[in-house]
Amino acid sequence: LIEGDDDGAIGFDGIDDKVTLPLAAGFSGSGSLTIEAWIVADASGGGTIYDEDGPAWTVDGERQAPFVSTTGNNIIFGGVAGLFSTLTSSGASVRDGSPHHVVCVRDATTIYIYIDGVLRGSQANTENTIVQGVSVIGGSASVSAPGLFTGAFG
């Protein structure tokens, strides 16, 4: 819990709020990974839930880092520059002002998005090695795109 915060949620204003974790907290290697969060976003909220980047995030000039973000009312999970496949959820809105448990999984053959315990998307995965970077919750370490998160994590 955050000192002085009774509900345990962290609010993000979409302007300049984000949490940057040490380099050692990031993902690396070619194994499975899971990124999960409890989020609350209303119709005007959303944005980047998790992003990883920093000085160690390129291989041959290509960005090799995972990300999770809202896109419209859905969740998008993937890696850029061919790191691994990118998947968009369907069948559940996450921008409705209610808490949602979002879980994104990558294994050797498939990527998955679960929302509130229900599988909302899966597809074949093209697996590549992740180069460890700086983990950022609610935004990106170097740029604001696809947008800083507006809402709460709890």
Short mmCIF file of C-alpha atoms in Angstrom, two decimals:
data_model
loop_
_atom_site.label_atom_id
_atom_site.label_comp_id
_atom_site.label_asym_id
_atom_site.label_seq_id
_atom_site.Cartn_x
_atom_site.Cartn_y
_atom_site.Cartn_z
CA LEU A 1 0.00 0.00 0.00
CA ILE A 2 0.97 3.58 -0.52
CA GLU A 3 1.37 5.55 2.68
CA GLY A 4 -1.66 7.76 3.26
CA ASP A 5 -3.71 6.04 0.52
CA ASP A 6 -6.51 3.95 2.00
CA ASP A 7 -7.69 2.26 -1.21
CA GLY A 8 -4.23 1.12 -2.37
CA ALA A 9 -4.73 2.51 -5.89
CA ILE A 10 -2.32 4.83 -7.66
CA GLY A 11 -3.95 7.59 -9.75
CA PHE A 12 -2.45 8.70 -13.07
CA ASP A 13 -3.46 11.99 -14.72
CA GLY A 14 -2.32 11.22 -18.29
CA ILE A 15 -0.11 14.31 -18.31
CA ASP A 16 3.08 13.53 -16.42
CA ASP A 17 2.44 10.59 -14.07
CA LYS A 18 4.35 7.33 -14.48
CA VAL A 19 6.40 4.94 -12.35
CA THR A 20 9.87 4.01 -13.58
CA LEU A 21 11.43 0.84 -12.15
CA PRO A 22 15.13 -0.05 -12.07
CA LEU A 23 16.72 -1.73 -15.07
CA ALA A 24 16.91 -5.03 -13.18
CA ALA A 25 13.09 -5.13 -12.97
CA GLY A 26 12.64 -5.49 -16.75
CA PHE A 27 12.11 -8.62 -18.82
CA SER A 28 14.94 -10.25 -20.74
CA GLY A 29 15.62 -13.45 -22.62
CA SER A 30 13.50 -15.63 -24.84
CA GLY A 31 11.33 -17.43 -22.28
CA SER A 32 7.72 -16.93 -21.27
CA LEU A 33 6.53 -13.69 -19.71
CA THR A 34 3.41 -12.45 -17.94
CA ILE A 35 2.40 -8.83 -17.37
CA GLU A 36 -0.63 -8.19 -15.20
CA ALA A 37 -2.35 -5.20 -13.62
CA TRP A 38 -5.57 -4.06 -12.01
CA ILE A 39 -6.69 -0.97 -13.92
CA VAL A 40 -9.55 1.52 -13.73
CA ALA A 41 -10.13 3.79 -16.75
CA ASP A 42 -13.24 5.68 -17.78
CA ALA A 43 -14.31 6.40 -21.38
CA SER A 44 -11.80 9.25 -21.68
CA GLY A 45 -9.02 7.37 -19.86
CA GLY A 46 -6.58 4.62 -20.73
CA GLY A 47 -3.18 4.74 -22.41
CA THR A 48 0.05 2.87 -21.74
CA ILE A 49 -0.23 0.32 -18.93
CA TYR A 50 3.31 -1.10 -19.21
CA ASP A 51 6.23 -0.32 -21.46
CA GLU A 52 9.86 -1.25 -21.36
CA ASP A 53 12.60 0.77 -22.96
CA GLY A 54 15.84 2.52 -22.27
CA PRO A 55 19.47 2.41 -23.35
CA ALA A 56 19.62 -1.37 -23.72
CA TRP A 57 16.49 -1.88 -25.78
CA THR A 58 17.77 -2.18 -29.34
CA VAL A 59 19.27 -5.02 -31.36
CA ASP A 60 20.53 -4.05 -34.81
CA GLY A 61 18.65 -0.76 -34.43
CA GLU A 62 15.30 -2.45 -33.75
CA ARG A 63 13.38 -1.92 -30.50
CA GLN A 64 13.09 -5.20 -28.58
CA ALA A 65 10.69 -4.56 -25.70
CA PRO A 66 7.17 -5.63 -24.65
CA PHE A 67 4.27 -3.22 -24.11
CA VAL A 68 0.64 -3.29 -22.89
CA SER A 69 -1.75 -0.44 -23.66
CA THR A 70 -5.40 0.36 -24.16
CA THR A 71 -6.57 0.83 -27.72
CA GLY A 72 -10.13 2.10 -27.94
CA ASN A 73 -11.97 -0.03 -25.35
CA ASN A 74 -9.58 -2.96 -25.74
CA ILE A 75 -6.12 -4.05 -24.59
CA ILE A 76 -3.18 -4.35 -26.98
CA PHE A 77 -0.19 -6.50 -26.04
CA GLY A 78 2.90 -7.10 -28.07
CA GLY A 79 6.43 -6.35 -28.95
CA VAL A 80 7.61 -3.88 -31.51
CA ALA A 81 10.03 -4.40 -34.40
CA GLY A 82 9.13 -8.07 -34.67
CA LEU A 83 9.94 -8.90 -31.05
CA PHE A 84 6.83 -11.01 -30.95
CA SER A 85 3.32 -10.86 -32.35
CA THR A 86 0.94 -8.05 -31.38
CA LEU A 87 -2.57 -8.95 -30.21
CA THR A 88 -5.68 -6.85 -29.51
CA SER A 89 -8.39 -8.11 -27.14
CA SER A 90 -12.07 -8.30 -28.05
CA GLY A 91 -15.38 -8.82 -26.28
CA ALA A 92 -14.86 -6.69 -23.15
CA SER A 93 -14.52 -2.95 -22.61
CA VAL A 94 -11.81 -1.86 -20.17
CA ARG A 95 -12.69 1.85 -20.35
CA ASP A 96 -15.91 1.83 -18.34
CA GLY A 97 -14.85 3.22 -14.94
CA SER A 98 -14.79 -0.24 -13.32
CA PRO A 99 -11.76 -2.18 -12.05
CA HIS A 100 -10.44 -4.79 -14.49
CA HIS A 101 -7.77 -7.44 -14.00
CA VAL A 102 -5.65 -7.51 -17.17
CA VAL A 103 -3.21 -10.40 -17.74
CA CYS A 104 -1.02 -10.64 -20.84
CA VAL A 105 1.03 -13.80 -21.44
CA ARG A 106 3.67 -14.76 -23.99
CA ASP A 107 4.95 -18.32 -24.24
CA ALA A 108 6.97 -20.13 -26.89
CA THR A 109 4.03 -20.65 -29.24
CA THR A 110 1.14 -18.31 -28.30
CA ILE A 111 0.30 -14.91 -26.84
CA TYR A 112 -2.84 -14.38 -24.74
CA ILE A 113 -4.88 -11.55 -23.24
CA TYR A 114 -7.16 -12.24 -20.26
CA ILE A 115 -9.54 -9.63 -18.89
CA ASP A 116 -11.22 -10.38 -15.57
CA GLY A 117 -10.23 -14.04 -15.84
CA VAL A 118 -11.72 -14.55 -19.32
CA LEU A 119 -9.56 -15.23 -22.38
CA ARG A 120 -10.19 -12.26 -24.71
CA GLY A 121 -7.64 -13.02 -27.40
CA SER A 122 -4.91 -15.44 -28.45
CA GLN A 123 -2.78 -15.99 -31.50
CA ALA A 124 0.41 -17.67 -32.63
CA ASN A 125 3.58 -16.07 -31.33
CA THR A 126 6.76 -15.29 -33.19
CA GLU A 127 9.23 -15.47 -30.32
CA ASN A 128 12.41 -13.47 -30.23
CA THR A 129 14.78 -12.49 -27.46
CA ILE A 130 13.86 -9.50 -25.31
CA VAL A 131 16.68 -7.12 -24.50
CA GLN A 132 16.22 -5.87 -20.95
CA GLY A 133 15.26 -2.24 -20.57
CA VAL A 134 13.75 0.11 -18.02
CA SER A 135 10.23 -0.90 -16.92
CA VAL A 136 7.65 1.89 -16.88
CA ILE A 137 4.12 1.67 -15.47
CA GLY A 138 1.66 4.18 -16.85
CA GLY A 139 3.87 5.50 -19.62
CA SER A 140 7.12 5.17 -21.50
CA ALA A 141 10.66 6.00 -20.44
CA SER A 142 11.51 7.95 -23.57
CA VAL A 143 8.29 9.10 -25.26
CA SER A 144 4.65 9.59 -24.32
CA ALA A 145 3.26 7.53 -27.23
CA PRO A 146 1.06 5.57 -27.24
CA GLY A 147 0.08 7.90 -24.40
CA LEU A 148 0.48 8.24 -20.66
CA PHE A 149 -2.18 6.36 -18.70
CA THR A 150 -5.23 8.20 -17.35
CA GLY A 151 -6.97 6.32 -14.56
CA ALA A 152 -5.79 4.19 -11.65
CA PHE A 153 -3.77 1.07 -10.93
CA GLY A 154 -4.69 -0.87 -7.83
#
